[in-house]
Each structure stands twice: as C-alpha cells, then as structure tokens.
Amino acid sequence: MITGHLLSAADLSKDEALNLLATAKELAAITDGPNKKLPTLRGKTVVNLFFEDSTRTRISFETAAKRLSADVINFSAKGSSVSKGESLKDTAQTLQAMGADAVVIRHGSSGAAKRLADTQWIQAAVINAGDGTHEHPTQALLDAFTIKQHLRAKESDLSGVKVLIVGDILHSRVARSNILLLSKLGAEIVLVAPPTLLPVGIDKWPVKISYDLDSEIGECDVVMMLRIQLERMADSFFPTEREYSRRYGLNSARLAKLKKNSIVMHPGPMNRGLEISADSADDLKSVIVDQVKNGVAVRMAVLYELLGGAPIGDSK
Ligand code: CP
C-alpha cells in the first residue's frame, strides 16, 4: 500500500509497484464487466490541475476518479486566473478551500509536483502527472502493466524482459520514470538515440546505450518509441526530420525484424511519420491503444491506494 504522494517512480519499492499493478489488474477485471463504477472513494474530491496540455493523462485520471465514485474538479491553466498571473501557491490554496483530497498535477517545470507536496499550501495527496522533463510515474506504471499483460511474463516481475527505449531521451519524463520502474522490476533496458538526445550523466543510469537501432531491434521484447518533443527544442538536435526518421524511426522494414512476440509501445501523442510510421503504429504488434486503456485501471489503483479507499469488493 502506498501512502502520502506519488511524485517519482523512485518513490515505489519493487513490492509496492507490484502490489499496485496487482490492484490495477483486479480493478480492470471489475470495470471490464457490466458495472464499471465502484463506491470506494465516495465523498472524496480529486482535482486535476493541468498547467500543460494533455489528452490521455487528464482524461484517464478523470475516468479513474469517477469510476471510484470520487467527485472530480478539472482545472486547466488556460482560461483560469493563472493567465492573470496567479501563483501556484494561490491556486493550491484555492483548491484547499474546495476540499481537495488528491491533486493530480501536470506542470511544465520539473519539480513542480514536489514543490506542491513539500509546502503546506494544501493538505492533499499529490500525484505527479508529468513535470517538465523530469518524471511521469503513472505512465511508467501503465507501461509496466501493459508489458506484463502482453508478454505474460512467467515471473511476477519483468526479469528476462528486454526493453528498447528509442528516441528523445533527453526531454522525456516518460523515459526517466520507465528506466527507474522497469529496471526495479528486473527488465533489461537499452536506450537507442543520437548522442545529442541523451542527457549528461547517462553512463550512471542502469541502462545500456546504443546508437544503432537496426542492430538492437531483433533482440528486444519491447520497443518503446518516444515522441520527438519539438516544443522543448530550442536548438537543432538532428540534421533534418527525414534523417532522424531514417536512422531512428520505426518503419515496416524494422518492424519485420522484431521477434514474433515482441510488442511496439508509444506513450503518445505520436508524431506519425517522424519517430513512428503510420503502419507501425497501427500494426498488430502495436499495443498503443492498450496502453491508453490500461492507464485508467492503473490510475484507479493509485487513487485507491493514496486515498485509502474502502475494500474493492465492498459495494455498499
Ligand atoms: N502519455 C501522455 O502523457 O499523454 P498526454 O500528454 O496526452 O497526457
């Protein structure tokens, strides 16, 4: 059972992560049935506090909270008093006044979720839904859930599973959280990227580095393609998009090199035709839509644990 906040994948021990994934599996089985709604968080209030754009994360947290019968307040910085200069502190204190029990925060600044959790501005569980280029822990949890689901790993953890993470590692909070979580669960991780898109200090991470996708792709169980984050690139990190795509993009020729049971993942949103071709994204090996679906069950599990919900089987 996790308590407090979920700010980083590093906050979770291996047992805590595996327990969360087991709870998510139980919740997925229930909500796949005719009665999708559980009363377990009745009376609790979950605030989605989004200072950056989101489709999947915001919608799935909202769906997850509603399926657990919590009240949901959606706050988007666009159209709010943030555009008039209101600070994070004043925004947090407003949410405190609304009686928030959990705040799901996405922010463009690395460390914003921790700042909210560390201050006494608000007495609520804080869940990091993506902070700058730092972390996105619930994305890593849903990715681990999806890998376990598709590879039917014999072990309860991810021992023996080889994961390639390909592309813009430098700007990717998804990569950071996945490296922390998947390595903790026993997966072997290989990062494939041009040197310009790898962060300083990467040699100290529990990963192997490669610059050659073609030499790696036939050996992996999972290929996780990352979005090229053009909006975070002030400089030129590769000569042209065409050149990047030729060297590091997933296309049908590379797809054909994958092992029979290997899967293709992408956290979304995708740049179709840049890091992943349309036929690769839509191939039978692609589990990208399952990632989105599993996000709901995983986020239900996180809210359930952090807010101390009533037992899952208790429908009174
Ligand atoms: N994967 C992810 O975080 O997607 P959104 O930006 O749409 O939430």
Short mmCIF file of C-alpha atoms and ligand atoms in Angstrom, two decimals:
data_model
loop_
_atom_site.label_atom_id
_atom_site.label_comp_id
_atom_site.label_asym_id
_atom_site.label_seq_id
_atom_site.Cartn_x
_atom_site.Cartn_y
_atom_site.Cartn_z
CA MET A 1 0.00 0.00 0.00
CA ILE A 2 1.48 3.38 -0.95
CA THR A 3 0.83 6.41 1.24
CA GLY A 4 1.46 10.17 1.01
CA HIS A 5 2.22 11.29 -2.52
CA LEU A 6 3.35 9.78 -5.85
CA LEU A 7 5.97 12.14 -7.24
CA SER A 8 8.53 9.81 -8.79
CA ALA A 9 8.78 6.17 -9.86
CA ALA A 10 11.66 6.09 -7.36
CA ASP A 11 9.09 6.57 -4.56
CA LEU A 12 7.92 2.98 -5.11
CA SER A 13 9.66 -0.10 -3.79
CA LYS A 14 9.51 -3.17 -6.01
CA ASP A 15 6.84 -4.73 -3.79
CA GLU A 16 4.78 -1.53 -3.75
CA ALA A 17 4.91 -1.32 -7.55
CA LEU A 18 3.95 -4.99 -7.98
CA ASN A 19 1.09 -4.59 -5.47
CA LEU A 20 -0.18 -1.53 -7.36
CA LEU A 21 -0.10 -3.49 -10.63
CA ALA A 22 -1.99 -6.36 -8.98
CA THR A 23 -4.63 -3.92 -7.66
CA ALA A 24 -4.90 -2.39 -11.14
CA LYS A 25 -5.46 -5.87 -12.61
CA GLU A 26 -8.24 -6.52 -10.11
CA LEU A 27 -9.85 -3.13 -10.85
CA ALA A 28 -9.54 -3.69 -14.62
CA ALA A 29 -11.35 -7.02 -14.30
CA ILE A 30 -14.19 -5.35 -12.39
CA THR A 31 -14.55 -2.32 -14.65
CA ASP A 32 -14.44 -4.51 -17.79
CA GLY A 33 -17.70 -6.01 -16.52
CA PRO A 34 -21.20 -4.53 -16.82
CA ASN A 35 -20.90 -2.39 -13.65
CA LYS A 36 -17.95 -0.06 -14.27
CA LYS A 37 -18.43 2.04 -11.12
CA LEU A 38 -17.26 1.26 -7.58
CA PRO A 39 -18.30 3.25 -4.48
CA THR A 40 -14.88 3.05 -2.86
CA LEU A 41 -13.93 6.78 -3.00
CA ARG A 42 -17.40 8.19 -2.43
CA GLY A 43 -17.10 11.53 -0.60
CA LYS A 44 -13.52 12.19 -1.79
CA THR A 45 -12.58 15.02 -4.14
CA VAL A 46 -9.91 14.68 -6.83
CA VAL A 47 -8.62 17.80 -8.59
CA ASN A 48 -6.95 17.54 -12.00
CA LEU A 49 -4.61 20.55 -12.04
CA PHE A 50 -3.20 20.81 -15.56
CA PHE A 51 -0.81 23.65 -16.45
CA GLU A 52 0.29 21.79 -19.61
CA ASP A 53 -1.76 20.20 -22.37
CA SER A 54 -2.80 16.58 -22.05
CA THR A 55 -5.28 14.23 -23.65
CA ARG A 56 -4.62 10.72 -22.28
CA THR A 57 -3.46 11.51 -18.74
CA ARG A 58 -6.13 14.07 -17.93
CA ILE A 59 -8.99 12.03 -19.35
CA SER A 60 -7.85 8.78 -17.75
CA PHE A 61 -7.40 10.35 -14.29
CA GLU A 62 -10.87 11.84 -14.61
CA THR A 63 -12.34 8.49 -15.71
CA ALA A 64 -10.44 6.65 -12.95
CA ALA A 65 -11.69 9.00 -10.22
CA LYS A 66 -15.28 8.87 -11.49
CA ARG A 67 -15.22 5.05 -11.69
CA LEU A 68 -14.28 5.07 -7.99
CA SER A 69 -17.20 7.47 -7.28
CA ALA A 70 -14.98 10.43 -6.29
CA ASP A 71 -16.04 13.99 -7.13
CA VAL A 72 -13.77 15.45 -9.82
CA ILE A 73 -12.75 19.07 -10.41
CA ASN A 74 -10.91 19.73 -13.66
CA PHE A 75 -8.65 22.77 -13.62
CA SER A 76 -6.87 23.87 -16.76
CA ALA A 77 -4.44 26.79 -16.57
CA LYS A 78 -5.81 28.03 -19.89
CA GLY A 79 -8.93 30.01 -19.11
CA SER A 80 -8.12 30.23 -15.37
CA SER A 81 -6.75 33.06 -13.22
CA VAL A 82 -3.23 31.66 -13.86
CA SER A 83 -3.37 33.68 -17.10
CA LYS A 84 -3.82 36.79 -14.88
CA GLY A 85 -0.62 35.93 -13.02
CA GLU A 86 -1.99 33.86 -10.13
CA SER A 87 0.76 31.81 -8.47
CA LEU A 88 0.89 28.06 -7.82
CA LYS A 89 0.57 28.86 -4.09
CA ASP A 90 -2.66 30.86 -4.53
CA THR A 91 -4.05 28.24 -6.90
CA ALA A 92 -3.24 25.48 -4.38
CA GLN A 93 -4.87 27.40 -1.54
CA THR A 94 -7.99 27.85 -3.64
CA LEU A 95 -8.11 24.08 -4.19
CA GLN A 96 -7.60 23.54 -0.45
CA ALA A 97 -10.65 25.70 0.16
CA MET A 98 -12.60 23.45 -2.24
CA GLY A 99 -11.71 20.45 -0.04
CA ALA A 100 -9.41 18.56 -2.42
CA ASP A 101 -8.28 15.15 -1.13
CA ALA A 102 -5.96 14.49 -4.08
CA VAL A 103 -4.34 16.81 -6.60
CA VAL A 104 -3.18 15.39 -9.91
CA ILE A 105 -0.72 17.96 -11.26
CA ARG A 106 0.88 18.37 -14.67
CA HIS A 107 3.27 21.29 -14.98
CA GLY A 108 5.92 22.47 -17.40
CA SER A 109 8.51 22.92 -14.64
CA SER A 110 10.50 19.95 -13.37
CA GLY A 111 9.93 19.70 -9.61
CA ALA A 112 6.52 21.45 -9.54
CA ALA A 113 4.75 18.38 -8.10
CA LYS A 114 7.36 18.04 -5.34
CA ARG A 115 7.07 21.74 -4.55
CA LEU A 116 3.32 21.38 -4.11
CA ALA A 117 3.79 18.30 -1.91
CA ASP A 118 6.58 19.79 0.21
CA THR A 119 4.80 23.01 1.10
CA GLN A 120 1.85 23.25 3.46
CA TRP A 121 -0.21 25.08 0.83
CA ILE A 122 -2.57 22.15 0.53
CA GLN A 123 -3.30 19.06 2.65
CA ALA A 124 -3.88 16.60 -0.17
CA ALA A 125 -2.18 13.63 -1.78
CA VAL A 126 -0.15 14.95 -4.72
CA ILE A 127 0.21 12.83 -7.85
CA ASN A 128 2.74 13.84 -10.47
CA ALA A 129 1.08 13.63 -13.89
CA GLY A 130 4.22 14.90 -15.66
CA ASP A 131 6.60 17.67 -14.54
CA GLY A 132 8.76 19.25 -17.21
CA THR A 133 11.39 16.82 -18.46
CA HIS A 134 11.60 15.12 -15.06
CA GLU A 135 9.06 12.33 -14.41
CA HIS A 136 5.70 10.80 -15.27
CA PRO A 137 5.35 7.91 -12.81
CA THR A 138 1.82 6.77 -13.68
CA GLN A 139 2.87 6.46 -17.34
CA ALA A 140 5.65 4.08 -16.24
CA LEU A 141 3.17 2.08 -14.14
CA LEU A 142 0.74 1.71 -17.04
CA ASP A 143 3.62 0.75 -19.33
CA ALA A 144 4.78 -1.94 -16.86
CA PHE A 145 1.16 -3.18 -16.61
CA THR A 146 0.89 -3.37 -20.42
CA ILE A 147 4.21 -5.23 -20.75
CA LYS A 148 3.14 -7.79 -18.13
CA GLN A 149 -0.26 -8.17 -19.81
CA HIS A 150 1.17 -8.81 -23.29
CA LEU A 151 4.31 -10.76 -22.57
CA ARG A 152 2.55 -12.88 -19.96
CA ALA A 153 5.82 -12.85 -18.05
CA LYS A 154 6.12 -16.06 -16.06
CA GLU A 155 7.74 -14.22 -13.21
CA SER A 156 5.67 -11.68 -11.30
CA ASP A 157 8.30 -9.07 -12.13
CA LEU A 158 9.89 -8.24 -15.52
CA SER A 159 13.01 -10.41 -15.20
CA GLY A 160 14.21 -11.57 -18.60
CA VAL A 161 12.33 -8.85 -20.50
CA LYS A 162 14.47 -6.68 -22.78
CA VAL A 163 13.09 -3.18 -23.45
CA LEU A 164 14.44 -0.78 -26.09
CA ILE A 165 13.57 2.85 -25.40
CA VAL A 166 14.17 4.79 -28.61
CA GLY A 167 14.40 8.48 -29.41
CA ASP A 168 14.27 11.74 -27.49
CA ILE A 169 15.52 10.51 -24.10
CA LEU A 170 16.85 13.99 -23.24
CA HIS A 171 13.45 15.64 -22.98
CA SER A 172 11.46 12.58 -21.90
CA ARG A 173 9.88 12.33 -18.45
CA VAL A 174 8.36 9.06 -19.68
CA ALA A 175 11.84 7.61 -20.28
CA ARG A 176 13.10 8.67 -16.84
CA SER A 177 10.17 7.13 -14.97
CA ASN A 178 10.27 3.98 -17.10
CA ILE A 179 14.00 3.50 -16.57
CA LEU A 180 13.51 3.79 -12.79
CA LEU A 181 10.50 1.49 -12.63
CA LEU A 182 11.24 -1.14 -15.27
CA SER A 183 14.81 -1.66 -14.04
CA LYS A 184 13.48 -2.01 -10.48
CA LEU A 185 11.11 -4.70 -11.78
CA GLY A 186 14.05 -6.59 -13.34
CA ALA A 187 13.85 -5.58 -17.01
CA GLU A 188 16.99 -5.08 -19.09
CA ILE A 189 16.89 -1.61 -20.70
CA VAL A 190 18.68 -0.41 -23.82
CA LEU A 191 18.44 3.25 -24.81
CA VAL A 192 18.77 3.95 -28.53
CA ALA A 193 19.20 7.60 -29.53
CA PRO A 194 21.53 10.02 -31.26
CA PRO A 195 24.19 11.29 -28.81
CA THR A 196 22.58 14.76 -28.89
CA LEU A 197 19.34 13.38 -27.43
CA LEU A 198 20.94 11.62 -24.46
CA PRO A 199 21.28 13.50 -21.14
CA VAL A 200 24.57 14.23 -19.40
CA GLY A 201 25.34 11.56 -16.77
CA ILE A 202 23.55 8.79 -18.66
CA ASP A 203 26.54 6.49 -18.02
CA LYS A 204 25.44 6.26 -14.36
CA TRP A 205 21.92 5.01 -15.21
CA PRO A 206 21.11 1.27 -15.10
CA VAL A 207 20.94 1.03 -18.91
CA LYS A 208 22.96 0.08 -21.98
CA ILE A 209 23.38 2.76 -24.68
CA SER A 210 23.27 2.15 -28.41
CA TYR A 211 23.27 4.48 -31.42
CA ASP A 212 22.18 1.77 -33.84
CA LEU A 213 18.52 0.77 -33.87
CA ASP A 214 18.99 -1.84 -36.60
CA SER A 215 21.50 -3.85 -34.57
CA GLU A 216 19.22 -3.90 -31.48
CA ILE A 217 15.69 -4.27 -32.74
CA GLY A 218 15.79 -8.00 -33.49
CA GLU A 219 16.80 -8.83 -29.91
CA CYS A 220 14.19 -6.99 -27.84
CA ASP A 221 10.82 -7.98 -26.37
CA VAL A 222 9.52 -4.41 -26.26
CA VAL A 223 10.33 -1.44 -28.45
CA MET A 224 9.12 1.78 -26.85
CA MET A 225 9.23 4.70 -29.28
CA LEU A 226 9.39 8.19 -27.78
CA ARG A 227 7.90 11.35 -29.19
CA ILE A 228 10.35 13.88 -30.55
CA GLN A 229 9.48 16.85 -28.31
CA LEU A 230 9.87 19.63 -30.85
CA GLU A 231 8.20 22.10 -28.46
CA ARG A 232 11.09 21.69 -25.96
CA MET A 233 13.83 22.01 -28.61
CA ALA A 234 15.37 25.47 -28.90
CA ASP A 235 18.40 24.04 -30.72
CA SER A 236 18.85 21.70 -33.64
CA PHE A 237 19.37 18.21 -32.21
CA PHE A 238 19.48 16.36 -35.55
CA PRO A 239 20.15 17.49 -39.15
CA THR A 240 16.61 17.01 -40.54
CA GLU A 241 13.44 15.17 -39.56
CA ARG A 242 13.92 12.93 -42.60
CA GLU A 243 17.44 11.99 -41.44
CA TYR A 244 16.19 11.31 -37.89
CA SER A 245 13.40 9.14 -39.20
CA ARG A 246 15.77 7.18 -41.43
CA ARG A 247 18.14 6.36 -38.56
CA TYR A 248 15.85 6.17 -35.52
CA GLY A 249 12.28 5.85 -36.77
CA LEU A 250 10.21 2.68 -36.56
CA ASN A 251 9.08 1.64 -40.04
CA SER A 252 7.81 -1.52 -41.70
CA ALA A 253 11.33 -2.77 -42.52
CA ARG A 254 12.35 -2.52 -38.85
CA LEU A 255 9.03 -3.92 -37.71
CA ALA A 256 9.76 -7.03 -39.78
CA LYS A 257 12.96 -7.59 -37.78
CA LEU A 258 11.11 -7.84 -34.44
CA LYS A 259 10.78 -11.23 -32.75
CA LYS A 260 7.38 -12.94 -33.21
CA ASN A 261 6.00 -11.97 -29.79
CA SER A 262 7.63 -8.56 -29.40
CA ILE A 263 5.42 -5.53 -28.88
CA VAL A 264 5.52 -1.90 -30.00
CA MET A 265 4.74 0.85 -27.49
CA HIS A 266 4.47 4.64 -27.60
CA PRO A 267 3.22 6.86 -24.74
CA GLY A 268 1.51 9.24 -27.16
CA PRO A 269 0.90 11.70 -28.56
CA MET A 270 2.64 10.32 -31.66
CA ASN A 271 4.35 12.19 -34.47
CA ARG A 272 3.25 9.75 -37.18
CA GLY A 273 5.84 9.72 -39.95
CA LEU A 274 8.64 11.03 -37.70
CA GLU A 275 9.51 8.60 -34.86
CA ILE A 276 6.94 6.00 -35.94
CA SER A 277 5.36 5.27 -39.30
CA ALA A 278 1.58 5.02 -39.54
CA ASP A 279 1.73 1.33 -40.49
CA SER A 280 3.95 0.57 -37.45
CA ALA A 281 1.60 2.46 -35.10
CA ASP A 282 -1.38 0.51 -36.44
CA ASP A 283 0.32 -2.90 -36.74
CA LEU A 284 -0.91 -5.94 -34.80
CA LYS A 285 2.28 -5.75 -32.73
CA SER A 286 1.33 -2.27 -31.54
CA VAL A 287 -0.19 -2.14 -28.04
CA ILE A 288 -0.51 1.66 -28.02
CA VAL A 289 -4.29 1.65 -27.61
CA ASP A 290 -3.97 -0.87 -24.76
CA GLN A 291 -1.55 1.49 -23.01
CA VAL A 292 -4.25 4.17 -23.02
CA LYS A 293 -6.92 1.73 -21.80
CA ASN A 294 -4.67 0.38 -19.04
CA GLY A 295 -3.99 3.93 -17.87
CA VAL A 296 -7.47 4.05 -16.36
CA ALA A 297 -7.06 0.91 -14.22
CA VAL A 298 -3.56 1.89 -13.12
CA ARG A 299 -4.69 5.40 -12.12
CA MET A 300 -7.67 3.92 -10.29
CA ALA A 301 -5.21 1.80 -8.30
CA VAL A 302 -3.05 4.83 -7.48
CA LEU A 303 -6.04 6.92 -6.33
CA TYR A 304 -7.46 3.97 -4.41
CA GLU A 305 -4.22 3.39 -2.50
CA LEU A 306 -3.34 7.03 -1.84
CA LEU A 307 -6.86 7.94 -0.71
CA GLY A 308 -7.34 4.79 1.38
CA GLY A 309 -10.46 3.61 -0.39
CA ALA A 310 -12.92 1.15 1.10
CA PRO A 311 -12.19 -2.53 0.23
CA ILE A 312 -12.64 -3.09 -3.53
CA GLY A 313 -15.23 -5.85 -3.07
CA ASP A 314 -17.37 -3.70 -0.74
CA SER A 315 -20.18 -2.37 -2.94
CA LYS A 316 -22.37 -0.96 -0.13
N1 CP B 1 1.31 9.98 -22.46
C1 CP B 1 0.82 11.18 -22.09
O1 CP B 1 1.20 11.73 -21.06
O2 CP B 1 -0.10 11.69 -22.96
P1 CP B 1 -0.86 13.09 -22.75
O3 CP B 1 0.16 14.18 -22.90
O4 CP B 1 -1.91 13.11 -23.82
O5 CP B 1 -1.43 13.09 -21.37
#
